[in-house]
PDB file of C-alpha atoms in Angstrom:
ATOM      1  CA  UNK A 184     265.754 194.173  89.962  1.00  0.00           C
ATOM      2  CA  UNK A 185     264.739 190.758  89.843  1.00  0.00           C
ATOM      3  CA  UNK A 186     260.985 189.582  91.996  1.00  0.00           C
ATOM      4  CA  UNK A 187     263.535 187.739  94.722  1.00  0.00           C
ATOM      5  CA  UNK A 188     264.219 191.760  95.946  1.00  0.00           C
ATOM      6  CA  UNK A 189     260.575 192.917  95.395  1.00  0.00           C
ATOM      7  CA  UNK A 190     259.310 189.595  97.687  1.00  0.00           C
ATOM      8  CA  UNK A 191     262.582 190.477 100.319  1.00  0.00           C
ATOM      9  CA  UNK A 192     261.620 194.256 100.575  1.00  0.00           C
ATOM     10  CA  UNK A 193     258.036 193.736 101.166  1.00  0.00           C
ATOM     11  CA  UNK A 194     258.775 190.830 104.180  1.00  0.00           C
ATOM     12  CA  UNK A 195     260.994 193.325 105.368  1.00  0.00           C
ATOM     13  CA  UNK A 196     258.565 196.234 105.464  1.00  0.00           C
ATOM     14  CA  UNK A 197     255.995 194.016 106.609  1.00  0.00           C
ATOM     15  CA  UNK A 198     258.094 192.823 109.546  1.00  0.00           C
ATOM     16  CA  UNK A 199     258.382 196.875 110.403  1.00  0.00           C
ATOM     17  CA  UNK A 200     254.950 197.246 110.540  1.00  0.00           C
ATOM     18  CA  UNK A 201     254.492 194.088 112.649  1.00  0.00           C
ATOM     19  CA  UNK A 202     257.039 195.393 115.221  1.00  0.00           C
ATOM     20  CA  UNK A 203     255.059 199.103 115.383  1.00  0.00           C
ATOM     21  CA  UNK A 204     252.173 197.346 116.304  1.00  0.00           C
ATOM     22  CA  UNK A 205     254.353 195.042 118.738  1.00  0.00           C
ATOM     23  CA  UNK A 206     255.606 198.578 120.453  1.00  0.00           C
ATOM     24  CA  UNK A 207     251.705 199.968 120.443  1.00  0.00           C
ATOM     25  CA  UNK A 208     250.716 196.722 122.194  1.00  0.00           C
ATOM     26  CA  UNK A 209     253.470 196.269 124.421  1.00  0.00           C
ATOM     27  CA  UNK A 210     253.048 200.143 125.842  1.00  0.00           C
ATOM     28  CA  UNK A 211     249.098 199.198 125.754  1.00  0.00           C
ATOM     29  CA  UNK A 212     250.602 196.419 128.227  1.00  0.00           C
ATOM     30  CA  UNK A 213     249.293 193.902 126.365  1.00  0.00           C
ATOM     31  CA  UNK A 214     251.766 191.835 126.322  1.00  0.00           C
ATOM     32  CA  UNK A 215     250.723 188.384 124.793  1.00  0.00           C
ATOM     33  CA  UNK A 216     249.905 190.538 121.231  1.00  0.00           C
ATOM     34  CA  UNK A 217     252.762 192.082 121.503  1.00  0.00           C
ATOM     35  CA  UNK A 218     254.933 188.455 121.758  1.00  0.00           C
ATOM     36  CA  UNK A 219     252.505 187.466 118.968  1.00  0.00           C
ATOM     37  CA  UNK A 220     253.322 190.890 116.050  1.00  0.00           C
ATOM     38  CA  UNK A 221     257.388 190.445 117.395  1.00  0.00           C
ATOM     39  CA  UNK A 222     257.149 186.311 116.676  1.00  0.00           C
ATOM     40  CA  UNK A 223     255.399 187.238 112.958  1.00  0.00           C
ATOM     41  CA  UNK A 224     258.300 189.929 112.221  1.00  0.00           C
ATOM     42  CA  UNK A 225     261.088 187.556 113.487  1.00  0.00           C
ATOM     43  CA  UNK A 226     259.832 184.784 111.282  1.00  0.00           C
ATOM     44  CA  UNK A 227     259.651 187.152 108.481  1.00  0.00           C
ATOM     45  CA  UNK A 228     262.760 188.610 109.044  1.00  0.00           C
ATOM     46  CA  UNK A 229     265.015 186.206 111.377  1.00  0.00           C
ATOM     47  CA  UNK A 230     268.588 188.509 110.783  1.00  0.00           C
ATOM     48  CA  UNK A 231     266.858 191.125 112.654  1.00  0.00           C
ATOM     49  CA  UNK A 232     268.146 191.647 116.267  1.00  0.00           C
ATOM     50  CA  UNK A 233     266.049 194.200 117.661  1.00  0.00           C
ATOM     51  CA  UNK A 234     262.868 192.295 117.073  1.00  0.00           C
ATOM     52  CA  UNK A 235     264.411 188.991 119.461  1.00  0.00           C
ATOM     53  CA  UNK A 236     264.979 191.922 121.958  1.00  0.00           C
ATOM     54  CA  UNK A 237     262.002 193.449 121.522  1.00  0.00           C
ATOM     55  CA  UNK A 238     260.512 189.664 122.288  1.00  0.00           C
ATOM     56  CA  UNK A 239     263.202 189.293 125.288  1.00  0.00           C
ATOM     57  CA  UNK A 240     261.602 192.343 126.999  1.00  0.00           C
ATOM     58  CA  UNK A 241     258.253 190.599 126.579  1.00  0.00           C
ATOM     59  CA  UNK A 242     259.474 187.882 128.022  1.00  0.00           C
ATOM     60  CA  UNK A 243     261.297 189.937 130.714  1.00  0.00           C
ATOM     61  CA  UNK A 244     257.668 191.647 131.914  1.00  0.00           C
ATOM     62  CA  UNK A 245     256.241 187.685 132.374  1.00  0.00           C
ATOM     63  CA  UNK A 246     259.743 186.691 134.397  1.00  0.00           C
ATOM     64  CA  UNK A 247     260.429 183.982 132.140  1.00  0.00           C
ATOM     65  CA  UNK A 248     263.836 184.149 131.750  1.00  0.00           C
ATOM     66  CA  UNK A 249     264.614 181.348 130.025  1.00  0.00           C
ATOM     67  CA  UNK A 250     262.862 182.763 126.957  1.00  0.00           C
ATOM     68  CA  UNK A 251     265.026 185.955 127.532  1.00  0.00           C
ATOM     69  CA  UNK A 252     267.852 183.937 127.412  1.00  0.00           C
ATOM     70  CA  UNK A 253     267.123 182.463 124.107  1.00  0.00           C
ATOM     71  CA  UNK A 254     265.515 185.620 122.679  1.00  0.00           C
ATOM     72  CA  UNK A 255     269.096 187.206 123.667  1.00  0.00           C
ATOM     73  CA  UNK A 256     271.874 184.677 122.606  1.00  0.00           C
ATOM     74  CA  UNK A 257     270.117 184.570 119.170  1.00  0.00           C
ATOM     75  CA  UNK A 258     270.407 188.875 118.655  1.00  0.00           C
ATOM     76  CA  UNK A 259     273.747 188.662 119.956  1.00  0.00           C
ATOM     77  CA  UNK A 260     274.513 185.839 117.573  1.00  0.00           C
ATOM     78  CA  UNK A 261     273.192 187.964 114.511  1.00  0.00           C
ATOM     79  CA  UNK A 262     274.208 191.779 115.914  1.00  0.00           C
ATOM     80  CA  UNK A 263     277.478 191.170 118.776  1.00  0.00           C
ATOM     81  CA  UNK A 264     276.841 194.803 119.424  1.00  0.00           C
ATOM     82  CA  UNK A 265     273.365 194.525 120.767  1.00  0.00           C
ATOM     83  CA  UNK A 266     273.264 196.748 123.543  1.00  0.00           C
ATOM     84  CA  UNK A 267     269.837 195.215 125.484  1.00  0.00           C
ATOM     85  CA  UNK A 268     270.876 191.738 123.959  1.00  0.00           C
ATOM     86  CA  UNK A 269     273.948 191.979 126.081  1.00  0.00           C
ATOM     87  CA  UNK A 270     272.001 193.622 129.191  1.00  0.00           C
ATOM     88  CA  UNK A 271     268.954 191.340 129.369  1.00  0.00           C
ATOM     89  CA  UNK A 272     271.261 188.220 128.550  1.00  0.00           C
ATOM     90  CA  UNK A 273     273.211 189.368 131.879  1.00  0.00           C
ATOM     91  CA  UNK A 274     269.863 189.611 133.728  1.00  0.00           C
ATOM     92  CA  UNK A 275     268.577 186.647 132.817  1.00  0.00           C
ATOM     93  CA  UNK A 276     271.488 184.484 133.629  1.00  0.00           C
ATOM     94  CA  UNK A 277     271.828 186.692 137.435  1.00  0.00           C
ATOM     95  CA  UNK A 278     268.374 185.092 137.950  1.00  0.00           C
ATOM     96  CA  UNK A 279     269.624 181.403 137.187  1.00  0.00           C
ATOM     97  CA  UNK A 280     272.559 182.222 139.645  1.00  0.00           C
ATOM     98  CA  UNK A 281     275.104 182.318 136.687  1.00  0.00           C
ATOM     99  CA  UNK A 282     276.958 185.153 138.069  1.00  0.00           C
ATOM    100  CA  UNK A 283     280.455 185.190 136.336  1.00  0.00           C
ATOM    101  CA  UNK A 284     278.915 184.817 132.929  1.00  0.00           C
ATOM    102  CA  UNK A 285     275.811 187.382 134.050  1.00  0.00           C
ATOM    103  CA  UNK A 286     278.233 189.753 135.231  1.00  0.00           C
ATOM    104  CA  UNK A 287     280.828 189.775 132.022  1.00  0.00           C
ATOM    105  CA  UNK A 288     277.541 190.116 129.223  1.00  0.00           C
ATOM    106  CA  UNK A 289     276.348 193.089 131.604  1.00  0.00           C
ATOM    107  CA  UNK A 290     279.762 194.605 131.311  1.00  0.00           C
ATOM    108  CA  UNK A 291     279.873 194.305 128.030  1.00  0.00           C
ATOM    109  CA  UNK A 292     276.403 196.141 127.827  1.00  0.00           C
ATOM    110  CA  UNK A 293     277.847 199.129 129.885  1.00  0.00           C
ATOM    111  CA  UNK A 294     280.644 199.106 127.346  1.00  0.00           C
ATOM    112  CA  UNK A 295     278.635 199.568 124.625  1.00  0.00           C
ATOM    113  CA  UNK A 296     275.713 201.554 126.022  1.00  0.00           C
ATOM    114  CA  UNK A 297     278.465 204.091 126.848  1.00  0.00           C
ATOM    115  CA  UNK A 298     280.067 204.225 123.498  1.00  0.00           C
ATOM    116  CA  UNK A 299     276.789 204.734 121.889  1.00  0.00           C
ATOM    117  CA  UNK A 300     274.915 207.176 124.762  1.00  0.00           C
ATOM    118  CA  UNK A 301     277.115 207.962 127.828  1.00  0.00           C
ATOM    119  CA  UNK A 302     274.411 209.957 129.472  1.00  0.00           C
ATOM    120  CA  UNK A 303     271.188 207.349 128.463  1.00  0.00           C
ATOM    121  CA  UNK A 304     269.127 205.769 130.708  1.00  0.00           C
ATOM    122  CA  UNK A 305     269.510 202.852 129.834  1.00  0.00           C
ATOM    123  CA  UNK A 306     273.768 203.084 131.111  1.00  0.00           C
ATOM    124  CA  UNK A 307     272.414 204.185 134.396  1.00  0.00           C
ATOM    125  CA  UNK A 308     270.350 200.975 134.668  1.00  0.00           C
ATOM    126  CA  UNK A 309     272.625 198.752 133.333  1.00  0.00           C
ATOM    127  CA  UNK A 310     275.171 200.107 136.119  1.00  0.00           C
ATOM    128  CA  UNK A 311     273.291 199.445 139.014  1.00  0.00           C
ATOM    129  CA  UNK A 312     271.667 196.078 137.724  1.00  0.00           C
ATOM    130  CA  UNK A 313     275.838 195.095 137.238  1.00  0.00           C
ATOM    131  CA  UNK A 314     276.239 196.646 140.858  1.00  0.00           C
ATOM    132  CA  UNK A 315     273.744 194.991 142.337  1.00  0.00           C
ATOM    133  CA  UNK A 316     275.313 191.725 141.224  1.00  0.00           C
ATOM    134  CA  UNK A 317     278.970 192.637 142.102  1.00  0.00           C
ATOM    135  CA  UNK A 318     277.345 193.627 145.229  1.00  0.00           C
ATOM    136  CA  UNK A 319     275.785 190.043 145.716  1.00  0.00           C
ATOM    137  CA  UNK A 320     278.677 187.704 144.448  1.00  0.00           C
ATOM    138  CA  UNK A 321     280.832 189.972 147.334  1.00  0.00           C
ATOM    139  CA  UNK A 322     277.812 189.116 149.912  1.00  0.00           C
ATOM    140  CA  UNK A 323     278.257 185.486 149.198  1.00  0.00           C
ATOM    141  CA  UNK A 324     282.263 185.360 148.946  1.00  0.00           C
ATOM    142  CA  UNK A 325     282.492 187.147 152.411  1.00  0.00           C
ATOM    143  CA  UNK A 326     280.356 185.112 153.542  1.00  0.00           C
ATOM    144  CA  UNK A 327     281.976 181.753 152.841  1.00  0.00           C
ATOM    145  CA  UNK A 328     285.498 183.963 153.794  1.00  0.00           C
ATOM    146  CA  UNK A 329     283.843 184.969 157.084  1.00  0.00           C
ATOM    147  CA  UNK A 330     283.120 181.565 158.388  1.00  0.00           C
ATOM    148  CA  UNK A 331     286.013 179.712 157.169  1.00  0.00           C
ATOM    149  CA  UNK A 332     287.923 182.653 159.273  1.00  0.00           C
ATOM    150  CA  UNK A 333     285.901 182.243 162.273  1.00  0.00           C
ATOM    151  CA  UNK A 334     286.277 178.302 162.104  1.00  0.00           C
ATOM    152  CA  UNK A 335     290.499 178.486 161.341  1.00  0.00           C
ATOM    153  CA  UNK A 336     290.135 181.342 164.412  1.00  0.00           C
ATOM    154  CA  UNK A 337     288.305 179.004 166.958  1.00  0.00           C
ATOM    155  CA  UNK A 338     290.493 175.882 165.853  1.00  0.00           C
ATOM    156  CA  UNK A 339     294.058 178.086 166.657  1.00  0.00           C
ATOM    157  CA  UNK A 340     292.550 179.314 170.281  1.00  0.00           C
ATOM    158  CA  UNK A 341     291.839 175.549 170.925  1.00  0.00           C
ATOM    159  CA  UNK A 342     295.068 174.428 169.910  1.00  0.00           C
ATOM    160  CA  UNK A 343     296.601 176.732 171.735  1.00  0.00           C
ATOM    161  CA  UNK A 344     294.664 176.412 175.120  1.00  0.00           C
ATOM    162  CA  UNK A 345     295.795 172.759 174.378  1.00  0.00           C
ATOM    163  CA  UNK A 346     299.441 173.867 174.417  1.00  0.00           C
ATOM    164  CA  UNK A 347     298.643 176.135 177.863  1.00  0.00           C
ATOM    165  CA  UNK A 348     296.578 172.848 179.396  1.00  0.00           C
ATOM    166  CA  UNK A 349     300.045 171.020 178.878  1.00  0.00           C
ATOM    167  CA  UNK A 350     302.516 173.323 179.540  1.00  0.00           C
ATOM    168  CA  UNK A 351     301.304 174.631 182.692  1.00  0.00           C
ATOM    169  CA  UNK A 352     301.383 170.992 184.168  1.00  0.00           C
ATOM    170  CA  UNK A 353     304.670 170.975 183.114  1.00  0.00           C
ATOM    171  CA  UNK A 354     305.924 173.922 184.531  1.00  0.00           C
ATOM    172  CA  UNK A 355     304.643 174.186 187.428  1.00  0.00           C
ATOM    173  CA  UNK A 356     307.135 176.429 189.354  1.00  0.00           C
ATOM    174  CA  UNK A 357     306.655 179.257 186.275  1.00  0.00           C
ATOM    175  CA  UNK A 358     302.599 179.214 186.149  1.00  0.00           C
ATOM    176  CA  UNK A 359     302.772 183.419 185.480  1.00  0.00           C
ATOM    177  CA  UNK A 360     305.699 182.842 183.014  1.00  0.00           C
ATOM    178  CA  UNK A 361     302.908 180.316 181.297  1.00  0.00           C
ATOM    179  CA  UNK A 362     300.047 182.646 181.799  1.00  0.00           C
ATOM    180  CA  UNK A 363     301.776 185.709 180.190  1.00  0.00           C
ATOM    181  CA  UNK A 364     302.869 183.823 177.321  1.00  0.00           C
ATOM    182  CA  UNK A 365     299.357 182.403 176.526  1.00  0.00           C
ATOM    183  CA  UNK A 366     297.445 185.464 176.898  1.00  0.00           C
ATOM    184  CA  UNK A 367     300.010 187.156 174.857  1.00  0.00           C
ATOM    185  CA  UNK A 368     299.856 184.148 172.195  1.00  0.00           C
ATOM    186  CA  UNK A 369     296.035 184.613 171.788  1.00  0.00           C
ATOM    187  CA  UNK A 370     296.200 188.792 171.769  1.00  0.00           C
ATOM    188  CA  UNK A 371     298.729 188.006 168.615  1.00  0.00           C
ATOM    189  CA  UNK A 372     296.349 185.668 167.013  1.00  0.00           C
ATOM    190  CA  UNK A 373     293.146 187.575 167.002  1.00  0.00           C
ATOM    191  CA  UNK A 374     294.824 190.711 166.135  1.00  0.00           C
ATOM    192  CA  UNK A 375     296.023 188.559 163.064  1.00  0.00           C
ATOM    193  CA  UNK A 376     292.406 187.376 162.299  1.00  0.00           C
ATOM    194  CA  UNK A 377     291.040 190.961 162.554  1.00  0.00           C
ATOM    195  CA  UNK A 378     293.529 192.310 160.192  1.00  0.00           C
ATOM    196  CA  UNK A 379     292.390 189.686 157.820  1.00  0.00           C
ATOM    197  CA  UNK A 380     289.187 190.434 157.928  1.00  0.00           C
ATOM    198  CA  UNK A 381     289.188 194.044 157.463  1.00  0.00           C
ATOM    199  CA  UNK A 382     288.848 193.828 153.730  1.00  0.00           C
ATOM    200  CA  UNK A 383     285.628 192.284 153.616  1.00  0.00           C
ATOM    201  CA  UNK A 384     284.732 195.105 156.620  1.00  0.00           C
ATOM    202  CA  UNK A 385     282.367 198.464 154.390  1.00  0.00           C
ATOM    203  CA  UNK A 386     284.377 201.766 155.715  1.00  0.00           C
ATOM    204  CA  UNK A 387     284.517 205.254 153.346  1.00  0.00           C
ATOM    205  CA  UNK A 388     285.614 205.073 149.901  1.00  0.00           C
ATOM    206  CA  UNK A 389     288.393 207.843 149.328  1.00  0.00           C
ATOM    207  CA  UNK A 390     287.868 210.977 148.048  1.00  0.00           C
ATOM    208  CA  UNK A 391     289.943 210.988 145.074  1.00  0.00           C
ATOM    209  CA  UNK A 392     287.768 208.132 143.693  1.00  0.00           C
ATOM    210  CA  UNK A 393     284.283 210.172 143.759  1.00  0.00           C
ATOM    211  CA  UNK A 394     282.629 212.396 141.293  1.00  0.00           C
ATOM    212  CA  UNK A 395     283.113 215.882 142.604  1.00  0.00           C
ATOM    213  CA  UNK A 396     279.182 216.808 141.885  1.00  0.00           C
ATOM    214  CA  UNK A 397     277.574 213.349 143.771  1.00  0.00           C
ATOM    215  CA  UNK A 398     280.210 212.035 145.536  1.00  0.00           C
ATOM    216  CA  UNK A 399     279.494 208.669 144.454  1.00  0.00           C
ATOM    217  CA  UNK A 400     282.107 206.159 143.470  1.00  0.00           C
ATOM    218  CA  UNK A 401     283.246 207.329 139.743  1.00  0.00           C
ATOM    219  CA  UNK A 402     282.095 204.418 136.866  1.00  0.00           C
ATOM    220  CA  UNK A 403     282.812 206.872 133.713  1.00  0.00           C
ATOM    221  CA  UNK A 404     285.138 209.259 134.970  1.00  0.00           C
ATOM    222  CA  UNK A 405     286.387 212.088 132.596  1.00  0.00           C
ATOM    223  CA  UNK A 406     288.989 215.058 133.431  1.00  0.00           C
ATOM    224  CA  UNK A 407     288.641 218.586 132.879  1.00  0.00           C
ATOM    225  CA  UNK A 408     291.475 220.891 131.479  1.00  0.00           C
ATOM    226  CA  UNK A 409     291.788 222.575 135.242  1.00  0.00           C
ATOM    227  CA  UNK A 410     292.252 218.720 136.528  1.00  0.00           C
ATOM    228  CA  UNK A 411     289.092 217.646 138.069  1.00  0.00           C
ATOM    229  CA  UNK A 412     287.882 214.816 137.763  1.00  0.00           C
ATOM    230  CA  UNK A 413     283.807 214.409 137.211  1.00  0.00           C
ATOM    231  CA  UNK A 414     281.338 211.538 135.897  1.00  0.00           C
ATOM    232  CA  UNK A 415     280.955 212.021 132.771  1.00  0.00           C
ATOM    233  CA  UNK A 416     276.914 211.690 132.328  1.00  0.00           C
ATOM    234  CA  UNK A 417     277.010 213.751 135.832  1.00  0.00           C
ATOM    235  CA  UNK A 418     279.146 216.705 134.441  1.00  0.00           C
ATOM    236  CA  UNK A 419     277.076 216.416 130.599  1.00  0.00           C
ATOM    237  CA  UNK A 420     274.330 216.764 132.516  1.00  0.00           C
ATOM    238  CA  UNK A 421     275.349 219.872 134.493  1.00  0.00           C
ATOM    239  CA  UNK A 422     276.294 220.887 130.770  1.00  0.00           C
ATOM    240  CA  UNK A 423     272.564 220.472 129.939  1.00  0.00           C
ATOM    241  CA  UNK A 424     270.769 221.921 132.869  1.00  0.00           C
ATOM    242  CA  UNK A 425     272.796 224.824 134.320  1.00  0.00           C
ATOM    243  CA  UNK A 426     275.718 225.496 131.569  1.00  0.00           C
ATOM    244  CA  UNK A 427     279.156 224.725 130.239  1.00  0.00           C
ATOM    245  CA  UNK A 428     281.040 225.627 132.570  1.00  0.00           C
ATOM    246  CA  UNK A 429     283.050 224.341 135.663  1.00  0.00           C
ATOM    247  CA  UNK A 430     281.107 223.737 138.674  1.00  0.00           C
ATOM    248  CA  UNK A 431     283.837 223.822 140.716  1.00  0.00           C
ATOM    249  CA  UNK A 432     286.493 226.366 138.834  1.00  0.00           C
ATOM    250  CA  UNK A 433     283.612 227.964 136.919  1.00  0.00           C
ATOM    251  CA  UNK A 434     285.942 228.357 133.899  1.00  0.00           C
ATOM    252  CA  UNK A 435     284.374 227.890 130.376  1.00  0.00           C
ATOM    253  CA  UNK A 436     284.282 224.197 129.557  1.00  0.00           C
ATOM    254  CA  UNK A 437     282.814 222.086 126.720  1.00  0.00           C
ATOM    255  CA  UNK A 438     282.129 218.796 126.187  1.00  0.00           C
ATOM    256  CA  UNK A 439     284.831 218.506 123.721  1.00  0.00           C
ATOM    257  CA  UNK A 440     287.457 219.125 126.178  1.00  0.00           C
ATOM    258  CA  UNK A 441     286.488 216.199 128.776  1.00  0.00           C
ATOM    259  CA  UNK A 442     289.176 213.811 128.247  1.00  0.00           C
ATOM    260  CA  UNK A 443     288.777 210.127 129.649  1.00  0.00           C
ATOM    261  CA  UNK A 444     290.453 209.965 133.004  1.00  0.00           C
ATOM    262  CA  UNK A 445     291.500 206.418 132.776  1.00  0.00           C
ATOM    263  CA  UNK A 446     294.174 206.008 135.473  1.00  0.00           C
ATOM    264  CA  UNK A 447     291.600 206.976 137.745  1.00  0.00           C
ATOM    265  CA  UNK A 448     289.123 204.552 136.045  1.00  0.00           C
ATOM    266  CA  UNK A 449     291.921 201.724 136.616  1.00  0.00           C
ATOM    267  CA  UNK A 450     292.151 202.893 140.409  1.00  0.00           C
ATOM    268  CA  UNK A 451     288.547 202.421 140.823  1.00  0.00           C
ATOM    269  CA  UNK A 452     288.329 198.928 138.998  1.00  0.00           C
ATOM    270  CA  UNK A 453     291.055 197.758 141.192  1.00  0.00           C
ATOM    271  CA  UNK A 454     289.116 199.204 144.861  1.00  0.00           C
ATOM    272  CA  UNK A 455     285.998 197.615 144.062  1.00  0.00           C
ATOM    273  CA  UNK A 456     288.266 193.981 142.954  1.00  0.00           C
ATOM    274  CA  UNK A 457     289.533 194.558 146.389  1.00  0.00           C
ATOM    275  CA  UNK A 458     286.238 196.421 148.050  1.00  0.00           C
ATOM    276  CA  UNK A 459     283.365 195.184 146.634  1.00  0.00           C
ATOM    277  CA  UNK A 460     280.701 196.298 149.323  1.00  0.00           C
ATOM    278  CA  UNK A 461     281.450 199.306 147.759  1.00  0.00           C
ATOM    279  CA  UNK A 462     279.210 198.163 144.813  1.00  0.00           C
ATOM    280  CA  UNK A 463     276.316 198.600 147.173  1.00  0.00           C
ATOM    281  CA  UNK A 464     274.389 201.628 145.918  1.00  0.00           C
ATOM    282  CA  UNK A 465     271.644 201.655 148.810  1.00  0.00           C
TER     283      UNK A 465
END
């Protein structure tokens, strides 16, 4: 082996050591060495993406995004399967009000934290940072819906107390006729205008679209052999802490035998499309 590998080898174990002491200083909470032993080992070793994450996280403590966003579109340059390159690029463009692009990197985190560790906890946050920011871009859409409603709502009554103003000094010998008719009209428009609105309206999320065990809205939803339906960290979890069995049938049950329930996970994309105040997980 020729002294190009011997000079490569030692950068690269000298860039490990760097990012120990990066870890020591960052869980010390000193942050500004920490940035400092991360910078050394990137420079060292630049085709490394956990030590821009590493950085990003740094970066993340301070609030200054726009360093996370660099930090993060150069790991996810070098390694597309950067779980925290994915998640801390989607938080960092949420705080610069880039939803649609926020929203599809923190997806694609929750993809991949899943493959990798379903029951991490790093999937749960991921979830509820991405739910949080369904939950806002709904806030802001119903919103805007609401009052362009309530505008198009108070522009048909007038027009149509304009109509009533002229035809009842028209008609004067069928004034009830007139009066019936209007009151009638306007009845028929606001119940159209309610209907409308009763997507945007929160009510219950049904049943079939909960875990059994928390009754939250299923993300991860697996099936068992005897047909329910559970989340699938909640029901490894149950695995973990009480036993493998059904909580509900309390037949034997393994891990192996949870099969991805993915017409349910299809019903549940398509509520919260439709829904998305359910995203709120207050």
């Amino acid at each position: 082996m020729g002294p190009g590998f011997v000079a490569l080898s030692g950068a690269a174990k000298q860039a490990e050591l760097l990012r120990k002491d990066g870890n020591h200083y960052f869980q010390k909470g000193r942050i500004g060495a920490a940035i400092e032993a991360y910078t050394e080992a990137i420079t060292l070793c630049p085709n490394v993406a956990v030590y821009l994450t590493n950085r990003a996280l740094c970066h993340r403590k301070r609030n200054d995004w726009k360093k996370v966003e660099e930090d993060c579109r150069r790991a996810i340059q070098i390694d597309s399967n950067s779980v925290k390159g994915h998640y801390m690029l989607g938080l960092a463009l949420i705080q610069n009000n880039v939803y649609p692009e926020g929203i599809k990197h923190l997806e694609k985190a929750l993809d991949l934290g899943r493959g990798a560790n379903p029951k991490s906890y790093m999937v749960e946050e991921i979830w509820q940072e991405l739910a949080k920011a369904k939950y806002r871009e709904w806030e802001k859409a119903s919103t805007k819906r609401s009052w362009e409603l309530q505008t198009l709502k108070e522009a048909c009554e007038a027009a149509l107390e304009q109509k009533y103003f002229l035809d009842h000094s028209e008609l004067e010998g069928f004034v009830d006729e007139a009066e019936i008719a209007h009151r009638k009209q306007l009845k028929s428009l606001r119940s159209v205008f309610k209907k409308v609105g009763e997507a945007d309206a929160p009510s219950e999320v049904p049943d079939y679209l909960c875990c059994k065990i928390t009754l939250d809205i299923l993300r991860d939803p697996v099936i068992t052999p005897s047909g329910v339906t559970y989340e699938r960290a909640v029901i490894l979890d149950h695995f973990r802490k009480v036993g493998n069995f059904d909580p509900l049938t309390r037949e034997l049950l393994d891990e192996s035998q949870l099969v991805p329930n993915l017409a349910i996970k299809e019903a549940v994309e398509a509520f919260l499309d439709k829904h998305g105040w359910a995203y709120n997980t207050d």
